[in-house]
mmCIF file of C-alpha atoms in Angstrom:
data_model
loop_
_atom_site.group_PDB
_atom_site.id
_atom_site.type_symbol
_atom_site.label_atom_id
_atom_site.label_comp_id
_atom_site.label_asym_id
_atom_site.label_seq_id
_atom_site.Cartn_x
_atom_site.Cartn_y
_atom_site.Cartn_z
ATOM 1 C CA MET R 1 25.790 44.682 -14.338
ATOM 2 C CA ILE R 2 27.981 41.552 -14.365
ATOM 3 C CA LYS R 3 26.500 40.537 -11.017
ATOM 4 C CA ARG R 4 22.967 40.961 -12.362
ATOM 5 C CA ILE R 5 23.778 38.980 -15.516
ATOM 6 C CA PHE R 6 25.304 36.192 -13.429
ATOM 7 C CA LYS R 7 22.319 36.103 -11.066
ATOM 8 C CA THR R 8 19.767 36.049 -13.872
ATOM 9 C CA SER R 9 21.785 33.449 -15.788
ATOM 10 C CA VAL R 10 22.040 31.151 -12.763
ATOM 11 C CA TYR R 11 18.305 31.266 -12.132
ATOM 12 C CA SER R 12 17.655 30.813 -15.860
ATOM 13 C CA ILE R 13 19.907 27.747 -15.889
ATOM 14 C CA ILE R 14 18.078 26.330 -12.860
ATOM 15 C CA SER R 15 14.733 27.085 -14.480
ATOM 16 C CA ARG R 16 15.718 25.522 -17.789
ATOM 17 C CA PHE R 17 17.210 22.549 -15.923
ATOM 18 C CA PHE R 18 13.753 21.809 -14.543
ATOM 19 C CA ILE R 19 12.126 22.136 -17.986
ATOM 20 C CA THR R 20 14.708 19.969 -19.747
ATOM 21 C CA THR R 21 14.854 17.384 -16.974
ATOM 22 C CA THR R 22 11.067 17.160 -16.965
ATOM 23 C CA ASN R 23 10.989 16.563 -20.733
ATOM 24 C CA LEU R 24 13.777 13.997 -20.527
ATOM 25 C CA ALA R 25 12.137 12.275 -17.546
ATOM 26 C CA VAL R 26 8.963 11.797 -19.580
ATOM 27 C CA VAL R 27 11.015 10.423 -22.492
ATOM 28 C CA PHE R 28 12.898 8.166 -20.049
ATOM 29 C CA PHE R 29 9.645 6.864 -18.543
ATOM 30 C CA ILE R 30 8.151 6.070 -21.949
ATOM 31 C CA ALA R 31 11.374 4.464 -23.269
ATOM 32 C CA LYS R 32 11.701 2.285 -20.150
ATOM 33 C CA HIS R 33 8.105 1.315 -19.486
ATOM 34 C CA LEU R 34 6.172 1.700 -22.741
ATOM 35 C CA GLY R 35 8.771 1.122 -25.486
ATOM 36 C CA LYS R 36 9.885 2.582 -28.808
ATOM 37 C CA GLN R 37 6.426 2.426 -30.384
ATOM 38 C CA ASP R 38 4.901 4.676 -27.727
ATOM 39 C CA LEU R 39 7.980 6.880 -27.749
ATOM 40 C CA GLY R 40 7.323 7.471 -31.444
ATOM 41 C CA ILE R 41 3.688 8.304 -30.677
ATOM 42 C CA TYR R 42 4.806 10.708 -27.961
ATOM 43 C CA GLY R 43 7.279 12.302 -30.377
ATOM 44 C CA ILE R 44 4.476 13.039 -32.864
ATOM 45 C CA ALA R 45 2.226 14.421 -30.105
ATOM 46 C CA PHE R 46 5.151 16.508 -28.845
ATOM 47 C CA PHE R 47 5.318 18.215 -32.249
ATOM 48 C CA PHE R 48 1.666 19.268 -31.950
ATOM 49 C CA TYR R 49 2.216 20.316 -28.324
ATOM 50 C CA GLN R 50 5.051 22.635 -29.363
ATOM 51 C CA PHE R 51 3.231 23.824 -32.478
ATOM 52 C CA PHE R 52 0.134 24.949 -30.576
ATOM 53 C CA ASN R 53 2.369 26.507 -27.931
ATOM 54 C CA SER R 54 4.022 28.732 -30.552
ATOM 55 C CA PHE R 55 0.858 29.371 -32.528
ATOM 56 C CA SER R 56 -1.549 30.206 -29.704
ATOM 57 C CA SER R 57 0.973 32.319 -27.758
ATOM 58 C CA MET R 58 2.087 34.219 -30.880
ATOM 59 C CA GLY R 59 5.641 33.306 -29.782
ATOM 60 C CA ILE R 60 6.188 36.544 -27.831
ATOM 61 C CA PRO R 61 8.017 35.708 -24.551
ATOM 62 C CA VAL R 62 11.215 37.332 -25.883
ATOM 63 C CA PHE R 63 9.226 40.359 -27.089
ATOM 64 C CA ILE R 64 7.607 40.680 -23.652
ATOM 65 C CA GLY R 65 10.960 40.296 -21.895
ATOM 66 C CA LYS R 66 12.551 42.903 -24.144
ATOM 67 C CA GLU R 67 9.731 45.422 -23.744
ATOM 68 C CA VAL R 68 9.393 45.010 -19.988
ATOM 69 C CA ALA R 69 13.176 45.310 -19.536
ATOM 70 C CA SER R 70 13.268 48.637 -21.353
ATOM 71 C CA LYS R 71 10.037 50.052 -19.854
ATOM 72 C CA ARG R 72 9.842 48.520 -16.379
ATOM 73 C CA GLU R 73 10.389 51.902 -14.696
ATOM 74 C CA ASN R 74 7.001 52.954 -16.129
ATOM 75 C CA SER R 75 4.224 50.875 -14.545
ATOM 76 C CA ASP R 76 1.579 52.107 -17.015
ATOM 77 C CA LYS R 77 3.590 50.844 -19.970
ATOM 78 C CA VAL R 78 4.112 47.466 -18.274
ATOM 79 C CA ILE R 79 0.329 47.228 -17.767
ATOM 80 C CA ASP R 80 -0.106 47.997 -21.489
ATOM 81 C CA ILE R 81 2.221 45.096 -22.311
ATOM 82 C CA PHE R 82 0.233 42.803 -19.981
ATOM 83 C CA ASN R 83 -3.004 43.683 -21.751
ATOM 84 C CA GLU R 84 -1.270 43.119 -25.084
ATOM 85 C CA PHE R 85 -0.307 39.649 -23.840
ATOM 86 C CA LEU R 86 -3.947 38.855 -22.976
ATOM 87 C CA VAL R 87 -5.214 39.967 -26.386
ATOM 88 C CA ALA R 88 -2.406 38.111 -28.187
ATOM 89 C CA ASN R 89 -3.231 34.838 -26.420
ATOM 90 C CA LEU R 90 -6.942 35.303 -27.166
ATOM 91 C CA TYR R 91 -6.312 35.838 -30.874
ATOM 92 C CA GLY R 92 -3.791 33.008 -30.860
ATOM 93 C CA LEU R 93 -6.400 30.662 -29.421
ATOM 94 C CA ILE R 94 -9.045 31.714 -31.947
ATOM 95 C CA SER R 95 -6.555 31.248 -34.794
ATOM 96 C CA SER R 96 -5.618 27.794 -33.494
ATOM 97 C CA LEU R 97 -9.145 26.374 -33.478
ATOM 98 C CA PRO R 98 -9.529 25.889 -37.263
ATOM 99 C CA ILE R 99 -6.086 24.236 -37.371
ATOM 100 C CA ILE R 100 -6.852 21.683 -34.645
ATOM 101 C CA LEU R 101 -10.177 20.901 -36.349
ATOM 102 C CA LEU R 102 -8.344 20.335 -39.629
ATOM 103 C CA PHE R 103 -5.947 17.878 -37.985
ATOM 104 C CA LEU R 104 -8.776 16.109 -36.155
ATOM 105 C CA PHE R 105 -10.495 15.421 -39.458
ATOM 106 C CA PHE R 106 -7.528 14.551 -41.679
ATOM 107 C CA TYR R 107 -4.568 13.386 -39.548
ATOM 108 C CA HIS R 108 -4.855 9.863 -38.130
ATOM 109 C CA LYS R 109 -1.309 8.874 -37.141
ATOM 110 C CA ILE R 110 -2.181 9.396 -33.454
ATOM 111 C CA SER R 111 -5.533 9.221 -31.657
ATOM 112 C CA LEU R 112 -8.024 12.091 -31.706
ATOM 113 C CA SER R 113 -7.918 12.284 -27.905
ATOM 114 C CA LEU R 114 -4.130 12.686 -27.956
ATOM 115 C CA LEU R 115 -4.395 15.438 -30.573
ATOM 116 C CA LEU R 116 -6.882 17.313 -28.389
ATOM 117 C CA LEU R 117 -4.725 16.873 -25.289
ATOM 118 C CA SER R 118 -1.661 18.159 -27.127
ATOM 119 C CA PHE R 119 -3.700 21.207 -28.196
ATOM 120 C CA VAL R 120 -4.795 22.013 -24.638
ATOM 121 C CA ALA R 121 -1.276 21.430 -23.282
ATOM 122 C CA GLY R 122 0.219 23.625 -26.008
ATOM 123 C CA PHE R 123 -2.187 26.476 -25.256
ATOM 124 C CA LEU R 124 -1.341 26.359 -21.535
ATOM 125 C CA LEU R 125 2.382 26.218 -22.331
ATOM 126 C CA GLY R 126 1.997 29.318 -24.514
ATOM 127 C CA ILE R 127 0.396 31.260 -21.642
ATOM 128 C CA GLU R 128 3.106 30.027 -19.286
ATOM 129 C CA ARG R 129 5.951 31.074 -21.606
ATOM 130 C CA ASN R 130 4.492 34.544 -22.129
ATOM 131 C CA LEU R 131 4.143 35.045 -18.381
ATOM 132 C CA SER R 132 7.766 33.935 -18.102
ATOM 133 C CA GLY R 133 8.624 36.863 -20.390
ATOM 134 C CA PHE R 134 7.367 39.253 -17.698
ATOM 135 C CA LEU R 135 9.484 37.563 -15.038
ATOM 136 C CA LEU R 136 12.495 37.737 -17.361
ATOM 137 C CA GLY R 137 11.988 41.409 -18.183
ATOM 138 C CA LYS R 138 11.745 42.269 -14.490
ATOM 139 C CA GLU R 139 14.788 40.086 -13.710
ATOM 140 C CA LEU R 140 12.697 37.868 -11.413
ATOM 141 C CA MET R 141 13.996 34.559 -12.724
ATOM 142 C CA LEU R 142 14.095 33.163 -9.193
ATOM 143 C CA TYR R 143 10.305 32.936 -9.342
ATOM 144 C CA GLU R 144 10.455 31.392 -12.794
ATOM 145 C CA SER R 145 12.724 28.657 -11.456
ATOM 146 C CA VAL R 146 10.340 28.087 -8.516
ATOM 147 C CA ALA R 147 7.362 27.651 -10.873
ATOM 148 C CA ASN R 148 9.269 25.262 -13.157
ATOM 149 C CA GLY R 149 10.537 23.397 -10.097
ATOM 150 C CA ALA R 150 6.962 22.874 -8.928
ATOM 151 C CA GLU R 151 5.952 21.470 -12.334
ATOM 152 C CA PHE R 152 9.030 19.248 -12.294
ATOM 153 C CA LEU R 153 8.085 17.786 -8.897
ATOM 154 C CA ILE R 154 4.471 17.177 -9.912
ATOM 155 C CA ILE R 155 5.494 15.178 -12.981
ATOM 156 C CA ILE R 156 8.484 13.363 -11.470
ATOM 157 C CA LEU R 157 6.689 12.320 -8.292
ATOM 158 C CA SER R 158 3.617 11.219 -10.237
ATOM 159 C CA LEU R 159 5.547 9.154 -12.802
ATOM 160 C CA PHE R 160 8.031 7.504 -10.478
ATOM 161 C CA LEU R 161 6.167 7.128 -7.178
ATOM 162 C CA ILE R 162 2.861 5.935 -8.580
ATOM 163 C CA SER R 163 2.922 2.470 -10.157
ATOM 164 C CA PRO R 164 4.205 2.546 -13.771
ATOM 165 C CA ASP R 165 1.115 0.550 -14.726
ATOM 166 C CA PHE R 166 -1.050 3.594 -13.966
ATOM 167 C CA PHE R 167 0.497 5.734 -16.719
ATOM 168 C CA ASN R 168 0.166 3.000 -19.309
ATOM 169 C CA ASN R 169 -0.460 5.204 -22.343
ATOM 170 C CA VAL R 170 0.683 8.520 -23.780
ATOM 171 C CA GLU R 171 -2.734 10.138 -23.273
ATOM 172 C CA LEU R 172 -2.464 9.844 -19.481
ATOM 173 C CA ILE R 173 1.008 11.346 -19.558
ATOM 174 C CA PHE R 174 -0.368 14.379 -21.414
ATOM 175 C CA VAL R 175 -3.147 14.721 -18.846
ATOM 176 C CA LEU R 176 -0.439 14.865 -16.184
ATOM 177 C CA ARG R 177 1.427 17.532 -18.173
ATOM 178 C CA ILE R 178 -1.750 19.621 -18.450
ATOM 179 C CA ILE R 179 -2.255 19.507 -14.670
ATOM 180 C CA ALA R 180 1.356 20.585 -14.085
ATOM 181 C CA LEU R 181 1.122 23.384 -16.671
ATOM 182 C CA PHE R 182 -2.078 24.736 -15.130
ATOM 183 C CA ILE R 183 -0.433 24.908 -11.709
ATOM 184 C CA GLY R 184 2.606 26.591 -13.286
ATOM 185 C CA VAL R 185 0.401 29.290 -14.858
ATOM 186 C CA ILE R 186 -1.349 29.969 -11.532
ATOM 187 C CA LEU R 187 1.995 30.280 -9.739
ATOM 188 C CA ARG R 188 3.350 32.786 -12.268
ATOM 189 C CA ILE R 189 0.203 34.900 -12.052
ATOM 190 C CA THR R 190 0.585 34.870 -8.264
ATOM 191 C CA PHE R 191 4.215 35.989 -8.486
ATOM 192 C CA LEU R 192 3.267 38.819 -10.856
ATOM 193 C CA LYS R 193 0.112 40.046 -9.099
ATOM 194 C CA ASP R 194 1.795 43.162 -7.717
ATOM 195 C CA CYS R 195 3.007 44.404 -11.087
ATOM 196 C CA LEU R 196 0.270 43.214 -13.457
ATOM 197 C CA LYS R 197 -3.116 44.905 -13.384
ATOM 198 C CA LEU R 198 -6.104 44.625 -15.633
ATOM 199 C CA LYS R 199 -7.639 47.599 -17.315
ATOM 200 C CA THR R 200 -10.313 47.921 -19.969
ATOM 201 C CA ILE R 201 -9.113 45.542 -22.644
ATOM 202 C CA GLY R 202 -9.198 46.713 -26.207
ATOM 203 C CA PHE R 203 -9.238 44.050 -28.881
ATOM 204 C CA LYS R 204 -6.625 45.679 -31.058
ATOM 205 C CA LEU R 205 -3.025 44.494 -30.857
ATOM 206 C CA LYS R 206 -1.134 47.762 -30.503
ATOM 207 C CA TYR R 207 2.239 46.108 -31.057
ATOM 208 C CA PHE R 208 1.154 43.694 -33.802
ATOM 209 C CA SER R 209 3.427 45.329 -36.373
ATOM 210 C CA GLU R 210 6.345 44.033 -34.262
ATOM 211 C CA ILE R 211 4.700 40.979 -32.681
ATOM 212 C CA LYS R 212 4.013 39.430 -36.085
ATOM 213 C CA PHE R 213 7.749 39.045 -36.660
ATOM 214 C CA TYR R 214 8.187 37.183 -33.356
ATOM 215 C CA TRP R 215 5.168 35.018 -34.111
ATOM 216 C CA MET R 216 6.233 34.005 -37.584
ATOM 217 C CA SER R 217 9.853 33.602 -36.517
ATOM 218 C CA ALA R 218 8.836 31.285 -33.671
ATOM 219 C CA LEU R 219 6.714 29.193 -36.032
ATOM 220 C CA SER R 220 9.374 28.982 -38.724
ATOM 221 C CA TYR R 221 11.970 27.998 -36.132
ATOM 222 C CA LEU R 222 9.565 25.428 -34.674
ATOM 223 C CA PHE R 223 9.133 23.877 -38.119
ATOM 224 C CA PHE R 224 12.888 23.531 -38.394
ATOM 225 C CA ARG R 225 13.147 21.945 -34.930
ATOM 226 C CA GLN R 226 10.071 19.725 -34.957
ATOM 227 C CA ILE R 227 8.465 19.219 -38.365
ATOM 228 C CA ASP R 228 10.872 16.391 -39.231
ATOM 229 C CA ILE R 229 8.971 14.165 -36.774
ATOM 230 C CA PHE R 230 5.682 15.101 -38.439
ATOM 231 C CA ILE R 231 7.073 14.343 -41.917
ATOM 232 C CA LEU R 232 8.642 11.068 -40.817
ATOM 233 C CA SER R 233 5.297 9.967 -39.314
ATOM 234 C CA PHE R 234 4.024 9.467 -42.889
ATOM 235 C CA LEU R 235 7.088 7.493 -43.999
ATOM 236 C CA PHE R 236 8.295 5.214 -41.180
ATOM 237 C CA ALA R 237 7.032 2.954 -38.417
ATOM 238 C CA LYS R 238 6.538 4.582 -35.007
ATOM 239 C CA SER R 239 9.330 2.447 -33.508
ATOM 240 C CA ILE R 240 11.820 3.987 -35.968
ATOM 241 C CA ILE R 241 10.475 7.444 -35.120
ATOM 242 C CA GLY R 242 11.047 6.551 -31.457
ATOM 243 C CA ASP R 243 14.787 6.026 -32.095
ATOM 244 C CA TYR R 244 15.015 9.270 -34.038
ATOM 245 C CA PHE R 245 13.041 11.258 -31.465
ATOM 246 C CA LEU R 246 15.249 10.091 -28.584
ATOM 247 C CA SER R 247 18.378 11.111 -30.525
ATOM 248 C CA ILE R 248 16.977 14.559 -31.270
ATOM 249 C CA ARG R 249 15.928 15.125 -27.645
ATOM 250 C CA ILE R 250 19.406 14.226 -26.377
ATOM 251 C CA PHE R 251 20.944 16.526 -29.008
ATOM 252 C CA TYR R 252 18.771 19.461 -27.928
ATOM 253 C CA ALA R 253 19.367 18.708 -24.248
ATOM 254 C CA VAL R 254 23.153 18.949 -24.706
ATOM 255 C CA ALA R 255 22.732 22.232 -26.611
ATOM 256 C CA ILE R 256 20.253 23.638 -24.087
ATOM 257 C CA LEU R 257 22.857 25.747 -22.299
ATOM 258 C CA ALA R 258 22.960 28.109 -25.287
ATOM 259 C CA GLU R 259 19.192 28.597 -25.183
ATOM 260 C CA VAL R 260 19.298 29.257 -21.434
ATOM 261 C CA ILE R 261 22.103 31.812 -21.659
ATOM 262 C CA SER R 262 20.588 33.603 -24.663
ATOM 263 C CA LEU R 263 17.226 33.901 -22.905
ATOM 264 C CA ALA R 264 18.845 35.153 -19.687
ATOM 265 C CA LEU R 265 20.762 37.786 -21.645
ATOM 266 C CA THR R 266 17.669 39.177 -23.391
ATOM 267 C CA PRO R 267 17.033 42.108 -21.020
ATOM 268 C CA PHE R 268 20.749 42.963 -20.854
ATOM 269 C CA ILE R 269 21.252 42.929 -24.621
ATOM 270 C CA SER R 270 18.187 45.134 -24.970
ATOM 271 C CA ARG R 271 19.541 47.619 -22.442
ATOM 272 C CA ILE R 272 23.092 47.552 -23.874
ATOM 273 C CA TYR R 273 21.739 48.089 -27.382
ATOM 274 C CA ASN R 274 19.725 51.066 -26.146
ATOM 275 C CA ASN R 275 22.764 52.546 -24.318
ATOM 276 C CA LYS R 276 21.376 51.907 -20.830
ATOM 277 C CA GLU R 277 24.400 49.936 -19.571
ATOM 278 C CA ASN R 278 28.079 50.889 -19.308
ATOM 279 C CA ILE R 279 29.466 48.600 -22.014
ATOM 280 C CA GLU R 280 29.813 49.048 -25.762
ATOM 281 C CA PHE R 281 27.504 46.802 -27.788
ATOM 282 C CA LYS R 282 30.254 45.810 -30.238
ATOM 283 C CA LYS R 283 32.582 44.706 -27.435
ATOM 284 C CA PHE R 284 29.818 42.724 -25.743
ATOM 285 C CA ARG R 285 28.911 41.076 -29.068
ATOM 286 C CA ASN R 286 32.506 39.934 -29.728
ATOM 287 C CA MET R 287 32.913 38.508 -26.217
ATOM 288 C CA LEU R 288 29.632 36.633 -26.463
ATOM 289 C CA PHE R 289 30.432 35.132 -29.860
ATOM 290 C CA ALA R 290 33.887 33.919 -28.761
ATOM 291 C CA PHE R 291 32.295 32.310 -25.719
ATOM 292 C CA SER R 292 29.638 30.613 -27.881
ATOM 293 C CA LEU R 293 32.228 29.042 -30.188
ATOM 294 C CA LEU R 294 34.328 27.659 -27.348
ATOM 295 C CA MET R 295 31.348 26.241 -25.477
ATOM 296 C CA GLY R 296 29.845 24.821 -28.669
ATOM 297 C CA MET R 297 33.029 22.922 -29.573
ATOM 298 C CA PHE R 298 33.331 21.585 -26.035
ATOM 299 C CA LEU R 299 29.721 20.367 -25.938
ATOM 300 C CA GLY R 300 29.977 18.880 -29.434
ATOM 301 C CA GLY R 301 32.958 16.821 -28.303
ATOM 302 C CA PHE R 302 31.082 15.820 -25.154
ATOM 303 C CA LEU R 303 28.079 14.587 -27.141
ATOM 304 C CA TYR R 304 30.270 12.561 -29.506
ATOM 305 C CA GLY R 305 32.324 10.974 -26.729
ATOM 306 C CA PHE R 306 29.484 10.148 -24.329
ATOM 307 C CA ARG R 307 26.658 9.424 -26.743
ATOM 308 C CA ASP R 308 26.379 5.704 -25.947
ATOM 309 C CA PHE R 309 26.332 6.406 -22.228
ATOM 310 C CA LEU R 310 23.605 9.029 -22.648
ATOM 311 C CA ILE R 311 21.446 6.671 -24.724
ATOM 312 C CA SER R 312 21.918 3.849 -22.188
ATOM 313 C CA LEU R 313 20.363 6.041 -19.508
ATOM 314 C CA PHE R 314 17.080 5.757 -21.413
ATOM 315 C CA ASN R 315 17.137 2.318 -23.038
ATOM 316 C CA ARG R 316 20.248 0.271 -23.895
ATOM 317 C CA SER R 317 18.462 -1.517 -26.712
ATOM 318 C CA MET R 318 18.260 1.789 -28.609
ATOM 319 C CA ILE R 319 22.051 2.343 -28.730
ATOM 320 C CA GLU R 320 22.537 0.598 -32.072
ATOM 321 C CA ASN R 321 20.514 3.141 -34.060
ATOM 322 C CA CYS R 322 20.704 6.224 -31.835
ATOM 323 C CA SER R 323 24.509 6.154 -31.462
ATOM 324 C CA HIS R 324 24.951 6.638 -35.192
ATOM 325 C CA TYR R 325 22.436 9.484 -35.256
ATOM 326 C CA LEU R 326 24.104 11.316 -32.361
ATOM 327 C CA ALA R 327 27.592 10.921 -33.849
ATOM 328 C CA ILE R 328 26.411 12.909 -36.864
ATOM 329 C CA LEU R 329 24.406 15.413 -34.812
ATOM 330 C CA SER R 330 27.416 16.270 -32.642
ATOM 331 C CA ILE R 331 28.814 18.145 -35.665
ATOM 332 C CA ALA R 332 25.955 20.641 -35.387
ATOM 333 C CA ILE R 333 26.383 21.553 -31.702
ATOM 334 C CA PRO R 334 28.849 24.467 -32.220
ATOM 335 C CA PHE R 335 26.548 25.961 -34.881
ATOM 336 C CA ARG R 336 23.502 25.506 -32.632
ATOM 337 C CA PHE R 337 25.217 27.241 -29.732
ATOM 338 C CA SER R 338 26.160 30.289 -31.774
ATOM 339 C CA ILE R 339 22.760 30.470 -33.489
ATOM 340 C CA TYR R 340 21.005 30.987 -30.169
ATOM 341 C CA LEU R 341 23.291 33.773 -28.992
ATOM 342 C CA LEU R 342 23.475 35.571 -32.336
ATOM 343 C CA GLY R 343 19.712 35.297 -32.675
ATOM 344 C CA SER R 344 19.221 36.721 -29.205
ATOM 345 C CA MET R 345 21.188 39.821 -30.238
ATOM 346 C CA MET R 346 18.798 40.326 -33.144
ATOM 347 C CA SER R 347 15.612 39.697 -31.131
ATOM 348 C CA SER R 348 16.734 41.870 -28.226
ATOM 349 C CA SER R 349 17.470 44.843 -30.481
ATOM 350 C CA LYS R 350 15.268 45.917 -33.394
ATOM 351 C CA PHE R 351 16.057 43.232 -35.932
ATOM 352 C CA GLN R 352 13.474 40.533 -35.183
ATOM 353 C CA ASP R 353 12.140 41.017 -38.717
ATOM 354 C CA ILE R 354 15.522 40.010 -40.160
ATOM 355 C CA ARG R 355 15.625 37.009 -37.836
ATOM 356 C CA LEU R 356 12.193 36.042 -39.130
ATOM 357 C CA TYR R 357 13.318 36.173 -42.757
ATOM 358 C CA ILE R 358 16.382 34.053 -41.985
ATOM 359 C CA ASN R 359 14.375 31.514 -39.956
ATOM 360 C CA LEU R 360 11.663 31.336 -42.582
ATOM 361 C CA THR R 361 14.215 30.722 -45.327
ATOM 362 C CA GLY R 362 15.872 28.076 -43.141
ATOM 363 C CA ALA R 363 12.547 26.339 -42.490
ATOM 364 C CA ILE R 364 11.705 26.282 -46.207
ATOM 365 C CA LEU R 365 15.183 24.971 -47.019
ATOM 366 C CA PHE R 366 14.822 22.256 -44.397
ATOM 367 C CA ILE R 367 11.403 21.131 -45.622
ATOM 368 C CA LEU R 368 12.594 21.021 -49.236
ATOM 369 C CA ILE R 369 15.790 19.069 -48.679
ATOM 370 C CA ILE R 370 14.448 16.651 -46.062
ATOM 371 C CA PHE R 371 12.187 14.958 -48.623
ATOM 372 C CA ILE R 372 15.090 14.570 -51.044
ATOM 373 C CA LEU R 373 17.646 13.374 -48.501
ATOM 374 C CA VAL R 374 15.252 11.007 -46.707
ATOM 375 C CA LYS R 375 14.494 9.385 -50.053
ATOM 376 C CA LEU R 376 18.239 8.997 -50.685
ATOM 377 C CA PHE R 377 19.482 8.128 -47.163
ATOM 378 C CA SER R 378 16.390 7.002 -45.205
ATOM 379 C CA VAL R 379 16.253 8.395 -41.629
ATOM 380 C CA ASN R 380 19.869 9.586 -41.899
ATOM 381 C CA GLY R 381 18.652 12.032 -44.530
ATOM 382 C CA ALA R 382 16.603 13.882 -41.899
ATOM 383 C CA ILE R 383 19.754 14.359 -39.811
ATOM 384 C CA TYR R 384 21.784 15.526 -42.828
ATOM 385 C CA SER R 385 19.014 18.017 -43.584
ATOM 386 C CA LYS R 386 19.148 19.347 -40.032
ATOM 387 C CA ILE R 387 22.922 19.850 -40.149
ATOM 388 C CA ILE R 388 22.799 21.629 -43.525
ATOM 389 C CA THR R 389 20.101 23.962 -42.219
ATOM 390 C CA GLU R 390 22.030 24.625 -38.984
ATOM 391 C CA ILE R 391 25.047 25.711 -41.049
ATOM 392 C CA PHE R 392 22.839 27.940 -43.199
ATOM 393 C CA LEU R 393 21.273 29.618 -40.138
ATOM 394 C CA PHE R 394 24.652 30.106 -38.475
ATOM 395 C CA SER R 395 26.160 31.671 -41.605
ATOM 396 C CA SER R 396 23.191 34.002 -42.103
ATOM 397 C CA TYR R 397 23.066 35.110 -38.459
ATOM 398 C CA PHE R 398 26.821 35.664 -38.365
ATOM 399 C CA TYR R 399 26.815 37.724 -41.542
ATOM 400 C CA PHE R 400 24.025 39.982 -40.356
ATOM 401 C CA VAL R 401 25.216 40.502 -36.763
ATOM 402 C CA PHE R 402 28.836 41.194 -37.728
ATOM 403 C CA PHE R 403 28.515 42.926 -41.097
ATOM 404 C CA LYS R 404 25.092 44.603 -41.092
ATOM 405 C CA MET R 405 24.023 45.142 -37.508
ATOM 406 C CA LYS R 406 27.226 46.953 -36.600
ATOM 407 C CA LYS R 407 26.424 49.614 -39.180
ATOM 408 C CA GLU R 408 23.344 50.492 -37.144
ATOM 409 C CA LYS R 409 24.940 50.388 -33.700
ATOM 410 C CA GLY R 410 28.688 50.214 -34.261
#
């Protein structure tokens, strides 16, 4: 099992490296060639991109990975999950249409064309992530890394080999992302063609009673991660949002290792929890938590010590503001690392509903306090709000996993 975990984790790290590097390369390109104003615009569009990804996909890649991992020996059940994925994305798309129309009519902080492009890109990303759940559940992360590598090359080669004057606005950069995402979806379907088959599609979500918890949890967590940019778009100039957005992206990039490892461990946690591997769940939980604390403290120290260097890689003129933001954010890295791994234990077992309630409470807390703290401390207030919410999520996850979950599977 250790060999399989290591193999899946390595390919997951490679895969996530491509995703993170692609996102950072786009931020780098905009910061270098377009400036803080356009970086702020991109940050707002990125919120909508991620929102429509979570909304239209119903946020179920972890659910798919968990289900496929536990049922992959039964091809008929895997086909049922595939058809569930198709219906979920269809309903997600239909549900998204009134929301995008609402924003098109009433939100004017970015152009209508950019809003539409972020919607299309988000829908494609949702399909891509759900297909990635199948690759994860079947422990085929090599193919996931190949697909993300192809998207990485498309975007990198286009941005840095073609003249920078060609991609002279954020809209064109989103068009490029849409092309890359479409190719990524086609590649994943190709990799999965031998194990995914269509049958007569019913329009009832058989697993909705469980899927709804993943969907709402993904949205509530997205609000915590991204809605600060949306809120700040009403209060500050786009150049200020550009500084803030760069700081947040660097913060998440440093913490990305936790997300990668937690995703890679999804099928193994599911199998350990269901007594299909030769290790006690409690022992595995304790080892994983100790690892998360050590890695989180190390990465927090790294972010604090090298923050100016990291900012200079994008735009040296942004160090003055961003350095202060990252110094504060480094405090949250150990909490962020543990949140991912503790949350993965809940999602990979049968406690996604509890994770939803915690995430939803955290999102509400964040939205409530950000208005108060931004009024008191300007942009710094958004960062203080994020740290307070990180501590709340960590404390809640820790309490449940160590003092409640063990009573079910001790």
